[in-house]
mmCIF file of C-alpha atoms in Angstrom:
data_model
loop_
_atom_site.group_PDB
_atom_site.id
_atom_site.type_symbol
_atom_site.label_atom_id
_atom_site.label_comp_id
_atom_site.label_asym_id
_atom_site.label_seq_id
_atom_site.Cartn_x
_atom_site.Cartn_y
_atom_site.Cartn_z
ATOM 1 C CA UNK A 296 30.895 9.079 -16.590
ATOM 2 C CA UNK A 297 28.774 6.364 -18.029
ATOM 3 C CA UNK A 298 28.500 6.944 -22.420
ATOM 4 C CA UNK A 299 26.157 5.534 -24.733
ATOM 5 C CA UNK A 300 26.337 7.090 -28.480
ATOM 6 C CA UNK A 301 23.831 4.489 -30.291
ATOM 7 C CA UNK A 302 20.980 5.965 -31.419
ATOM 8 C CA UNK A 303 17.967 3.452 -31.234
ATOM 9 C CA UNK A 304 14.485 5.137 -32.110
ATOM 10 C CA UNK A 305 12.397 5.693 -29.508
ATOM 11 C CA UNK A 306 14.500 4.670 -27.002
ATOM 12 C CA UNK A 307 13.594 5.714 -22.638
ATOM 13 C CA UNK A 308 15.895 5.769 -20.016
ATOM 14 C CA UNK A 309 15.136 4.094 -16.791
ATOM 15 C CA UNK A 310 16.849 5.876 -13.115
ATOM 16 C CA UNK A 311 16.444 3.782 -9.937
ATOM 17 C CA UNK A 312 18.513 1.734 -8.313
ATOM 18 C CA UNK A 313 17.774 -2.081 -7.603
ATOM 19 C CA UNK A 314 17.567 -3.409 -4.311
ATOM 20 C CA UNK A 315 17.075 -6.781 -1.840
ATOM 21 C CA UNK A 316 13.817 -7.132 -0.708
ATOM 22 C CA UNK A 317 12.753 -8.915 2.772
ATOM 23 C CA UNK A 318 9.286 -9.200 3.593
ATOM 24 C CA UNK A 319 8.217 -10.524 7.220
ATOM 25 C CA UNK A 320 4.743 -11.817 8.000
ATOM 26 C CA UNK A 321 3.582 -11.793 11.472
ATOM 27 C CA UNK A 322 7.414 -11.811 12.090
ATOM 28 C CA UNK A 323 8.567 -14.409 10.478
ATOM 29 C CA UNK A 324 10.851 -13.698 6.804
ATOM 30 C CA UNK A 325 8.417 -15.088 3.686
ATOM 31 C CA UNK A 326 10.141 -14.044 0.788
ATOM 32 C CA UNK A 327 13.261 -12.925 -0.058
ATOM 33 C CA UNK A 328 13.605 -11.023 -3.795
ATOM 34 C CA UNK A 329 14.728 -8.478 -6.317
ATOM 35 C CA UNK A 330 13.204 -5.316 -5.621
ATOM 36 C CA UNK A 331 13.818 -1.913 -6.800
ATOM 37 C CA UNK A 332 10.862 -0.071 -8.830
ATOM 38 C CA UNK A 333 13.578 -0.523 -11.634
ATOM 39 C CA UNK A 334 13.150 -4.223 -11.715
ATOM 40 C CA UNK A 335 9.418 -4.191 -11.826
ATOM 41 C CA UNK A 336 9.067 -1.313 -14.449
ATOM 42 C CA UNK A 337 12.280 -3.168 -17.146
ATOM 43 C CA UNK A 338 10.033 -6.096 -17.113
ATOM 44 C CA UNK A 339 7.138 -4.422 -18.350
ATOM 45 C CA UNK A 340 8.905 -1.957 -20.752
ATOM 46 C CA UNK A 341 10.797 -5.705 -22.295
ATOM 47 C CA UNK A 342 7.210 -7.070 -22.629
ATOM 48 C CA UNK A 343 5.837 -5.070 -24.841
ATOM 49 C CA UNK A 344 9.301 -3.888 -27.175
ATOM 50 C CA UNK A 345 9.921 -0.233 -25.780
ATOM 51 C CA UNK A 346 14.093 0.367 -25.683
ATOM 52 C CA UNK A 347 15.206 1.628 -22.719
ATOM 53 C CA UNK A 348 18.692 2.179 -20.663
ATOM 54 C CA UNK A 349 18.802 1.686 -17.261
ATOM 55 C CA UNK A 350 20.703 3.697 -14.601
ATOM 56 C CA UNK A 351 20.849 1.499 -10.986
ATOM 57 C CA UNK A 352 23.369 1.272 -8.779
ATOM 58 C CA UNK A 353 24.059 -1.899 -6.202
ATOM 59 C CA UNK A 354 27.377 -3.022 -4.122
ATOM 60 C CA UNK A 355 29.369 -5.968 -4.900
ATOM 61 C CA UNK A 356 27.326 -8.596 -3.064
ATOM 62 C CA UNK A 357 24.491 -8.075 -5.489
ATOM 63 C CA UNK A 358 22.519 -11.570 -5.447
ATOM 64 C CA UNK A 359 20.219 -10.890 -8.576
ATOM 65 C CA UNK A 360 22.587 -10.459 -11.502
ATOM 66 C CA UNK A 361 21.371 -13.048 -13.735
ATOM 67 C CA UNK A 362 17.748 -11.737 -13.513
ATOM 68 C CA UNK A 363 18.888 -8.267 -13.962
ATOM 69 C CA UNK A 364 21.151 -9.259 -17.493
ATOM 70 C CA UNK A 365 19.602 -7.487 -19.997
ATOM 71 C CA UNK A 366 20.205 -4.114 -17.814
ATOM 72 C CA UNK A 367 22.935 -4.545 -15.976
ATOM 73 C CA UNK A 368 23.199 -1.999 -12.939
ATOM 74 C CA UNK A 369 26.622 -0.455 -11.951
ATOM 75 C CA UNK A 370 28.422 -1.940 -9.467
ATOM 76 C CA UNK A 371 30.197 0.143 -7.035
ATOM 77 C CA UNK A 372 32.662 -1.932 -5.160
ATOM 78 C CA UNK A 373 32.733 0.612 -2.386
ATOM 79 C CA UNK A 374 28.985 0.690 -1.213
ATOM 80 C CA UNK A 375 26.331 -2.323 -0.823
ATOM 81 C CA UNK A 376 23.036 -2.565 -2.180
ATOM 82 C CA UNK A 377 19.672 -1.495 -1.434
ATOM 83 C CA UNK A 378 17.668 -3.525 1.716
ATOM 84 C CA UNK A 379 14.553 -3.231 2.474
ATOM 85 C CA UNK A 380 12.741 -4.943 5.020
ATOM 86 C CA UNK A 381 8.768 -5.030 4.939
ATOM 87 C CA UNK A 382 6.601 -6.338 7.772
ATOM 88 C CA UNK A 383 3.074 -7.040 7.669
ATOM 89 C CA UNK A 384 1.263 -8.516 10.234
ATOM 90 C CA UNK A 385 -2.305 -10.661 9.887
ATOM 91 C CA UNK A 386 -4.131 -7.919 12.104
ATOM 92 C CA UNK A 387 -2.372 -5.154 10.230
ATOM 93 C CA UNK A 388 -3.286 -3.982 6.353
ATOM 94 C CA UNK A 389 -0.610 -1.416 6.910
ATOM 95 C CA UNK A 390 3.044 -2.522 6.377
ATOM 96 C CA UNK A 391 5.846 -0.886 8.067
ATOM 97 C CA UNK A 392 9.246 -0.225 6.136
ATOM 98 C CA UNK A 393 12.886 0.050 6.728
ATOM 99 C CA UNK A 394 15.693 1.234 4.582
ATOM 100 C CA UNK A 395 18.340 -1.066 6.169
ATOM 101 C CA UNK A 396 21.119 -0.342 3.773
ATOM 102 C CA UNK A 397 21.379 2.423 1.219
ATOM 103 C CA UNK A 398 23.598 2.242 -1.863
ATOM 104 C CA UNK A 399 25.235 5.328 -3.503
ATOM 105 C CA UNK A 400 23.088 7.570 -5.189
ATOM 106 C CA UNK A 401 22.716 8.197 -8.729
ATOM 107 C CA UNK A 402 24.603 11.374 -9.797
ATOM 108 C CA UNK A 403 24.031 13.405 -13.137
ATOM 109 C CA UNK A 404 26.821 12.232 -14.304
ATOM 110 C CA UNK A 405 25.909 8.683 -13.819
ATOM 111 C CA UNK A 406 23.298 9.139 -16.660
ATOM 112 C CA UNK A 407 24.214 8.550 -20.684
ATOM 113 C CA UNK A 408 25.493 11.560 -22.790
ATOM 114 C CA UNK A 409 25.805 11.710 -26.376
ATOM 115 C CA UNK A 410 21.851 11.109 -26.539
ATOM 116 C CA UNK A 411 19.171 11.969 -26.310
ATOM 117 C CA UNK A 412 15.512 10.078 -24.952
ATOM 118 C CA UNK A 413 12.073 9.949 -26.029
ATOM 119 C CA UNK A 414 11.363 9.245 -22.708
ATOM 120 C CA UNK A 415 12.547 9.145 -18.719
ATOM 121 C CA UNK A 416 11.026 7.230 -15.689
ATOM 122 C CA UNK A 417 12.707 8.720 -12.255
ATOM 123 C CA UNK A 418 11.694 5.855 -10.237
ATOM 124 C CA UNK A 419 13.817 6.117 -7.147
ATOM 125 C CA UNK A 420 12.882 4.217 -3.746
ATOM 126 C CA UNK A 421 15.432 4.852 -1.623
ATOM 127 C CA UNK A 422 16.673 8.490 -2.033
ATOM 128 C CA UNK A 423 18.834 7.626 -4.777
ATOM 129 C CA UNK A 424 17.355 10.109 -7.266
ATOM 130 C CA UNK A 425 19.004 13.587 -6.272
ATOM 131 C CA UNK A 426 17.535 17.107 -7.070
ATOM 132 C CA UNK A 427 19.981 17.491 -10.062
ATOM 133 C CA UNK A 428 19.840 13.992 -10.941
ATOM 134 C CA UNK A 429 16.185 14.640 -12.268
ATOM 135 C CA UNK A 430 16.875 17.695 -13.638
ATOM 136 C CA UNK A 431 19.432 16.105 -15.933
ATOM 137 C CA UNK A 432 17.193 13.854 -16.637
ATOM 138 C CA UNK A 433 14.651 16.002 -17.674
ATOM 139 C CA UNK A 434 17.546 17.827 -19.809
ATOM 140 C CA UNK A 435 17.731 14.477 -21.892
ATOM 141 C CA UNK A 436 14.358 13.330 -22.185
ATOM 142 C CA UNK A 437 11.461 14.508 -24.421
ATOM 143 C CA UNK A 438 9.010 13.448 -21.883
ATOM 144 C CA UNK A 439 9.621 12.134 -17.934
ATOM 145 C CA UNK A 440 7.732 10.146 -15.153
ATOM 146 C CA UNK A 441 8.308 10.322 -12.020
ATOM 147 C CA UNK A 442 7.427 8.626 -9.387
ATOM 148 C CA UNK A 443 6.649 10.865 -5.977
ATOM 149 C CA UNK A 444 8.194 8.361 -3.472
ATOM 150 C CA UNK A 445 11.695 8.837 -5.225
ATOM 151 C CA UNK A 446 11.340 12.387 -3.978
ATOM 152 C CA UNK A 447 9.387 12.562 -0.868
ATOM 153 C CA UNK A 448 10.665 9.233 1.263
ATOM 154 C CA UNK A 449 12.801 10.505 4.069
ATOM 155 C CA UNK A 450 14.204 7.838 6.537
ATOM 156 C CA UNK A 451 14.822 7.781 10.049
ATOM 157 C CA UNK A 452 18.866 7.549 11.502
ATOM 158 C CA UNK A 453 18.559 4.952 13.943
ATOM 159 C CA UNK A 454 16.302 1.917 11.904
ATOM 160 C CA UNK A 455 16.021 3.360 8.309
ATOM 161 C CA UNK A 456 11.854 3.838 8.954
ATOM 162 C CA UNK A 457 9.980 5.284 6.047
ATOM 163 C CA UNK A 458 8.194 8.323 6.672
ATOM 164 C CA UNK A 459 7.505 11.725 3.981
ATOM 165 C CA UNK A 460 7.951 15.207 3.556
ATOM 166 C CA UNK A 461 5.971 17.038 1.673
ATOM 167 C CA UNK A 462 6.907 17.807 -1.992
ATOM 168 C CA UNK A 463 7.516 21.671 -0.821
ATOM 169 C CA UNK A 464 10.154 20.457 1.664
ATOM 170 C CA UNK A 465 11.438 17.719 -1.435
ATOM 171 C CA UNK A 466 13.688 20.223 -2.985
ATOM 172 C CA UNK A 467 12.222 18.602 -6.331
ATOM 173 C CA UNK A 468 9.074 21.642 -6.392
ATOM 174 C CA UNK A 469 11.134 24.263 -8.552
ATOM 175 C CA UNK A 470 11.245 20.829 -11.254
ATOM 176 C CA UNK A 471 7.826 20.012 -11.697
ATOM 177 C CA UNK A 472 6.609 22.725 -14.315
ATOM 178 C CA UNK A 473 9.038 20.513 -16.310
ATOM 179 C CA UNK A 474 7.578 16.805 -15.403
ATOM 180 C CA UNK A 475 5.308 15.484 -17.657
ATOM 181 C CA UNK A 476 3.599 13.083 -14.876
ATOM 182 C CA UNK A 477 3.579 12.822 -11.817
ATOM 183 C CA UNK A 478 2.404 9.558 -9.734
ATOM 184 C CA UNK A 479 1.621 9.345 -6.604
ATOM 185 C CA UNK A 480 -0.658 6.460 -4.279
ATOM 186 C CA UNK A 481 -3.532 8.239 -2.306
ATOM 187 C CA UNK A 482 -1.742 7.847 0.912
ATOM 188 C CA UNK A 483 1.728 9.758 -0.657
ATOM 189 C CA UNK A 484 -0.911 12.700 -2.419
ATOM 190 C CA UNK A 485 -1.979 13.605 1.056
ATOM 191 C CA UNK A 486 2.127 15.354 0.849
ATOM 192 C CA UNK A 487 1.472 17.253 -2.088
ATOM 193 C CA UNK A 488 -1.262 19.540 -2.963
ATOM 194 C CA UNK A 489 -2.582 17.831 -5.802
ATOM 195 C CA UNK A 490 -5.010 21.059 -6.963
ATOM 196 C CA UNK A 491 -1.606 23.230 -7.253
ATOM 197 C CA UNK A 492 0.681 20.161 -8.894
ATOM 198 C CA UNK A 493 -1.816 19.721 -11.297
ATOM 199 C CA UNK A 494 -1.205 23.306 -12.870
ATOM 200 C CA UNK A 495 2.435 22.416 -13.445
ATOM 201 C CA UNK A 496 2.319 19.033 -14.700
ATOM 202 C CA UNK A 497 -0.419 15.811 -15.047
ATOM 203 C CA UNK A 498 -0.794 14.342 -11.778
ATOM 204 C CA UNK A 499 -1.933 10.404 -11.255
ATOM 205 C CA UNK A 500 -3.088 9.013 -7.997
ATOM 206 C CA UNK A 501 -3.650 5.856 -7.411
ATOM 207 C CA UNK A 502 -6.488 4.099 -5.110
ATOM 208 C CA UNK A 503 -5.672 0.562 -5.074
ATOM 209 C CA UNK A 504 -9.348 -1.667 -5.658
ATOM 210 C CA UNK A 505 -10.790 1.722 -6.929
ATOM 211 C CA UNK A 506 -8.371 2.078 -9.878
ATOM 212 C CA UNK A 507 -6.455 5.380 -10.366
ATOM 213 C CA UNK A 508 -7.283 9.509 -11.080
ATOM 214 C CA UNK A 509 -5.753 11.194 -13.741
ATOM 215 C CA UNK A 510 -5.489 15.194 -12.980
ATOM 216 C CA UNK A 511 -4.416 17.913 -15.637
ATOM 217 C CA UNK A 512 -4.916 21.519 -15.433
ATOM 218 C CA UNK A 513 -8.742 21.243 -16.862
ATOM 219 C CA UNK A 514 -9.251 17.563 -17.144
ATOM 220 C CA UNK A 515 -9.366 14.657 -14.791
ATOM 221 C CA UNK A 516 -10.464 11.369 -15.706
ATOM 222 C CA UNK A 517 -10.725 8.075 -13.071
ATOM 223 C CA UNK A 518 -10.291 5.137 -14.525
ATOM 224 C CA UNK A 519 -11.726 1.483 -13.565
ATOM 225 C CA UNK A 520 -9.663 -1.354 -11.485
ATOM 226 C CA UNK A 521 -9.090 -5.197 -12.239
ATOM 227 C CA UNK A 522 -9.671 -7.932 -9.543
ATOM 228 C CA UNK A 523 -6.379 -9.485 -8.299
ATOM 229 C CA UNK A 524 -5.468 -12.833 -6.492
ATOM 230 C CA UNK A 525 -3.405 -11.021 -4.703
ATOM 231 C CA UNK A 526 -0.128 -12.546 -3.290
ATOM 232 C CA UNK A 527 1.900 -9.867 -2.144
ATOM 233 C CA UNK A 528 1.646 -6.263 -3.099
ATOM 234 C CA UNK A 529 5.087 -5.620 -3.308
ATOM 235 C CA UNK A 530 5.626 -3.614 -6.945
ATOM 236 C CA UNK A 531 2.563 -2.633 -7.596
ATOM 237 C CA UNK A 532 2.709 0.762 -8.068
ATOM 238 C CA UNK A 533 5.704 0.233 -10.046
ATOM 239 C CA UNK A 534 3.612 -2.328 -12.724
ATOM 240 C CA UNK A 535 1.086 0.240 -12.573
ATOM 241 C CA UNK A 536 3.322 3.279 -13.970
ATOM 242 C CA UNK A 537 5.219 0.854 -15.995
ATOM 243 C CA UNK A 538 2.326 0.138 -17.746
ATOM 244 C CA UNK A 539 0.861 3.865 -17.651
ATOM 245 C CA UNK A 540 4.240 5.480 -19.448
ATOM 246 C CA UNK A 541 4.364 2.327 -22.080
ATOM 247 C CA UNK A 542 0.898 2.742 -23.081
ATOM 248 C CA UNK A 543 1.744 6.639 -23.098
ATOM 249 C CA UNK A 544 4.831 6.094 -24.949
ATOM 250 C CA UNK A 545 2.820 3.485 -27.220
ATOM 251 C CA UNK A 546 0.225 5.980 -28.617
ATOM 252 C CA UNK A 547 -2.902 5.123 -26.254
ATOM 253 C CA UNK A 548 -5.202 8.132 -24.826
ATOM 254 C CA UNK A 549 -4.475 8.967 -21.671
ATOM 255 C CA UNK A 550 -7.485 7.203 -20.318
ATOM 256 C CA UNK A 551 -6.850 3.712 -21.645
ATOM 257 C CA UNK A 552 -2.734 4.257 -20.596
ATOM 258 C CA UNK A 553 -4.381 4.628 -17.272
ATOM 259 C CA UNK A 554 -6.647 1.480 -17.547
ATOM 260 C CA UNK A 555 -3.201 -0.381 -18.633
ATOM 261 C CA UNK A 556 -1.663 0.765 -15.793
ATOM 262 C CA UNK A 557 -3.836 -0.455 -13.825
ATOM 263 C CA UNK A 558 -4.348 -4.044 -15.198
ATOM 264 C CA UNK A 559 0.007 -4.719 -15.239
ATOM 265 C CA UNK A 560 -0.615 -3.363 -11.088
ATOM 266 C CA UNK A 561 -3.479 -6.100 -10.972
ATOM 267 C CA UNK A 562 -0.881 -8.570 -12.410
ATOM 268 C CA UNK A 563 2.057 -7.667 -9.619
ATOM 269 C CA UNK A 564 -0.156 -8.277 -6.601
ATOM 270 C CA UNK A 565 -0.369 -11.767 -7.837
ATOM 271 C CA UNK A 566 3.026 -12.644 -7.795
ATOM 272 C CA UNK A 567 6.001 -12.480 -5.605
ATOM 273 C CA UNK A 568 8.782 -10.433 -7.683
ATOM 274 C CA UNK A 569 9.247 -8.743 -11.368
ATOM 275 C CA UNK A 570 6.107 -10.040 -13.011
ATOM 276 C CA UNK A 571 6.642 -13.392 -15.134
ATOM 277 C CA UNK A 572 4.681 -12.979 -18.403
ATOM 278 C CA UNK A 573 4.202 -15.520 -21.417
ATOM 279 C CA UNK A 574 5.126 -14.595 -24.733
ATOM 280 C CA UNK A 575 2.015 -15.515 -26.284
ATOM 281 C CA UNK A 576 0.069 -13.606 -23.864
ATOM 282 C CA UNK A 577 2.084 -10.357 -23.893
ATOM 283 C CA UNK A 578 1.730 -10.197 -27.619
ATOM 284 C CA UNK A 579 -1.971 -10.585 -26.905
ATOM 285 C CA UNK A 580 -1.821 -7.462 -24.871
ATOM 286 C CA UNK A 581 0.198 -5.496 -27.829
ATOM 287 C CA UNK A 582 -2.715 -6.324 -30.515
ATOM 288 C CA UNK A 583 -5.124 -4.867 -27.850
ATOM 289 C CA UNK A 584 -2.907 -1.613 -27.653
ATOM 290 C CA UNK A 585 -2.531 -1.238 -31.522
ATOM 291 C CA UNK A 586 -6.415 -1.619 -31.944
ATOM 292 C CA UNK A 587 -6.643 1.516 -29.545
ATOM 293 C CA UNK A 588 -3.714 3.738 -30.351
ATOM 294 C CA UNK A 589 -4.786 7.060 -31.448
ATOM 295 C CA UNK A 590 -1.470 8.884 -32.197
ATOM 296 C CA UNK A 591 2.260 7.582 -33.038
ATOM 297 C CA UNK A 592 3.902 9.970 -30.473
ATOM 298 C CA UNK A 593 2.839 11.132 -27.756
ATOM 299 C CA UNK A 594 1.147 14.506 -27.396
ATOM 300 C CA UNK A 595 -0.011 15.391 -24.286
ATOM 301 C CA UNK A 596 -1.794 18.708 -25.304
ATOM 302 C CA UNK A 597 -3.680 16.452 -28.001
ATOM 303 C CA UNK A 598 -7.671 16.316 -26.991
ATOM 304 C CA UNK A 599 -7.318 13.167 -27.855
ATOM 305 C CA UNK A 600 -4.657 12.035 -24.931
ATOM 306 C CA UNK A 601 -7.683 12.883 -22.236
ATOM 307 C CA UNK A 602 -10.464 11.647 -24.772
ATOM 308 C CA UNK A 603 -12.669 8.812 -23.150
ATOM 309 C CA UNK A 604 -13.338 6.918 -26.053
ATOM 310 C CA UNK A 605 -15.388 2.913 -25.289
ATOM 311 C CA UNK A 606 -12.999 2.101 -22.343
ATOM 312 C CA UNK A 607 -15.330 -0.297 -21.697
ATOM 313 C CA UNK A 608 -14.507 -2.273 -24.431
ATOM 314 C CA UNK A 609 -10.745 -1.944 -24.009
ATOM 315 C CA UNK A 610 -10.954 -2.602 -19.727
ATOM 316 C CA UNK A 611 -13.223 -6.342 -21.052
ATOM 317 C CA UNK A 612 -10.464 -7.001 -23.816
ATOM 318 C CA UNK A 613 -8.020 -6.871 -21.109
ATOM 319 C CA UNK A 614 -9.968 -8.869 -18.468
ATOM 320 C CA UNK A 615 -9.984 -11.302 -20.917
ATOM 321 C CA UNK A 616 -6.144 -11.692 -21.479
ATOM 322 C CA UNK A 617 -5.623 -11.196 -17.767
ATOM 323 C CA UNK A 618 -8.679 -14.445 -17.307
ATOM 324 C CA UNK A 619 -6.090 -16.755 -19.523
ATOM 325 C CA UNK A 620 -2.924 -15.198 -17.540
ATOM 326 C CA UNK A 621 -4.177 -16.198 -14.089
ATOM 327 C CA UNK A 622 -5.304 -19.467 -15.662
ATOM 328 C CA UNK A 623 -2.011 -20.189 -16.773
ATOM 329 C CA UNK A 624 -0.506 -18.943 -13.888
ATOM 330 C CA UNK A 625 -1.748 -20.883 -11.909
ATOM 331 C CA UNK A 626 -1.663 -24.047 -13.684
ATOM 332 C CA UNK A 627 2.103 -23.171 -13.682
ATOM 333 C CA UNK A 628 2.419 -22.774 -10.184
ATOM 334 C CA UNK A 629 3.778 -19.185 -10.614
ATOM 335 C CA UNK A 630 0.647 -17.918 -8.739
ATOM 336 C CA UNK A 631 1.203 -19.003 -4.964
ATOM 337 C CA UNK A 632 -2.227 -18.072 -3.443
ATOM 338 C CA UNK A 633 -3.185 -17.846 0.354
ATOM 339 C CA UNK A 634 -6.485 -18.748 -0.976
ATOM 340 C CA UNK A 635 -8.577 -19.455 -3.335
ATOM 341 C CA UNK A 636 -10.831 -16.774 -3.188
ATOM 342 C CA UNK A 637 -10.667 -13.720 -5.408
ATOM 343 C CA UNK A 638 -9.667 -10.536 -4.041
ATOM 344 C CA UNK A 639 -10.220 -7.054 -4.679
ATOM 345 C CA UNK A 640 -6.364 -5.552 -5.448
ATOM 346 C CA UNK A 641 -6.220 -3.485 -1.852
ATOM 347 C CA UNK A 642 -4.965 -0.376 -1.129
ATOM 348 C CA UNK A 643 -1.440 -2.066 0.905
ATOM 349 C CA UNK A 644 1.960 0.073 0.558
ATOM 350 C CA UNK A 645 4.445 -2.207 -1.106
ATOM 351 C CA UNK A 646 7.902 -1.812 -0.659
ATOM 352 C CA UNK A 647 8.126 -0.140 -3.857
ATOM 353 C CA UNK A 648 5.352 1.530 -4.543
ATOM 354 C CA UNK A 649 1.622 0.763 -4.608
ATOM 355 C CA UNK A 650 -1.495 1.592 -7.125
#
């Protein structure tokens, strides 16, 4: 049983183990990387100061521990860790993805005790979050996000295929009343019934180039995308609800948390990996969130959290930062593009998630 007395203010707890990523092009391996929704969301959650544990699990072989420092994952000598392989093919927007190895799963008694969180993300990928596992989590934390493909990926015996049940089938339903939100891309909402989730808990769906929906029991809100060079779309979805629950967490509206989300997604699709951010620009993005925060903890029955209040201003504030990001970027050589012509961010699963 994993402890963890110190009390830090504020502090989330991250659940999702990290994994190896493969992804093929027209057959052929391109890229090799860290994966794991984990590894995309702790990047995010670093950049702008929110104190978090993280809860992953990976076997011995593990090839990404320096990168993964700051939040070490458990090492179980016995298993292996996470693969995925994604393929995408030139002809194809559609990728198709295999769990080839699966690591151990996280138990409830994996999490901290002793403690208690302002916050949870349940951000599994390959079945590693387990019925109770959430509801522990949802035991410790003031407030949780989850993730829908943690619950609803099921994968096939023979190649490790991806496919979905719906959330009825999950055995995560009897939980949600408890969830605070709930994402899901627009592909993975066609397995739940969004009109009945959204009576239990807020529901966000995201629509790649279109930006994202926001659904609570009387409100729904839709807020506006960012263009993307986009690279590879791998941890997407991932940036996006990283960037949703910090801005949550933070103090933002609901709206403009959604608008954040989307612009950290815009970021991922432009690199290969956890998102590489500069300092100078990340604090950048904090000013812009303390010029719009409304409240100093979140309140999600506050009219305020679904209040739509100039997100005009606040979507061309962060164009702006994100202008001088891709600049740099790709002055840098982070930014590898196929191109040179600006894309729309499009609606392609990622291996761990997708707006």
């Amino acid at each position: 049983m994993v402890t963890d007395s110190k009390a830090t203010p504020r502090r989330g707890l991250l659940v999702g183990n990290y994994c190896h990523d493969v992804l093929h092009r027209d057959g052929r391996v391109s890229a090799e990387t860290l994966g794991g929704a984990a590894s995309f969301i702790s990047v995010i959650l670093d950049a702008l100061s929110l104190p978090f544990h993280t809860v992953s699990k990976v076997g011995p072989e593990f090839a990404y521990a320096a990168a993964t420092s700051l939040h070490p994952p458990l090492t179980i000598p016995t298993s292996r860790t996470t693969l995925f392989h994604a393929h995408f093919g030139s002809g194809n927007p559609d990728r198709l993805l295999n769990r080839v190895i699966s690591c151990d799963p996280i138990r409830p008694d994996d999490l901290p005790v002793q403690i208690r969180f302002a916050f949870g993300l349940a951000v599994g990928v390959g079945g590693e979050i387990l019925p109770e596992t959430l509801e522990k989590m949802l035991e410790i934390c003031d407030i949780v996000f989850v993730d829908i493909q943690g619950l609803i990926r099921r994968f096939g015996p023979s190649d490790g295929r991806v496919s979905h049940v719906t959330l009825s089938e999950s055995g995560f339903l009897h939980l949600l009343p408890r969830v605070a939100f709930l994402k899901a891309s627009a592909d993975e909402a066609s397995f739940i019934d969004v009109e009945e989730a959204r009576r239990c808990c807020c529901v966000v769906v995201t629509h790649g180039k279109d930006g994202c929906e926001v659904f609570s029991e009387k409100d729904a809100i839709r807020a506006a995308p960012f263009k993307a060079y986009q690279v590879d779309p791998t941890g997407a979805g991932d940036c996006f609800l990283g960037g949703f629950a910090a801005g949550i967490v933070r103090g933002l509206s609901v709206p403009d948390a959604a608008l954040l989300g989307n612009f950290f997604g815009s970021l991922a699709v432009a690199q290969v990996g956890p998102l590489k951010l500069d300092s100078t620009l990340v604090q950048m993005i904090k000013d812009e969130m303390q010029k719009r925060k409304v409240q100093d903890i979140p309140c999600l029955e506050s009219r305020d959290a679904w209040k739509e209040h100039e997100q005009d201003q606040f979507h061309a504030s962060l164009v702006a930062v994100k202008d001088i990001i891709m600049c740099q970027s790709e002055e840098s050589g982070q930014v590898l593009l196929t191109s040179h012509k600006v894309l729309e961010q499009t609606n392609v699963k990622a291996v761990d998630g997708k707006p």
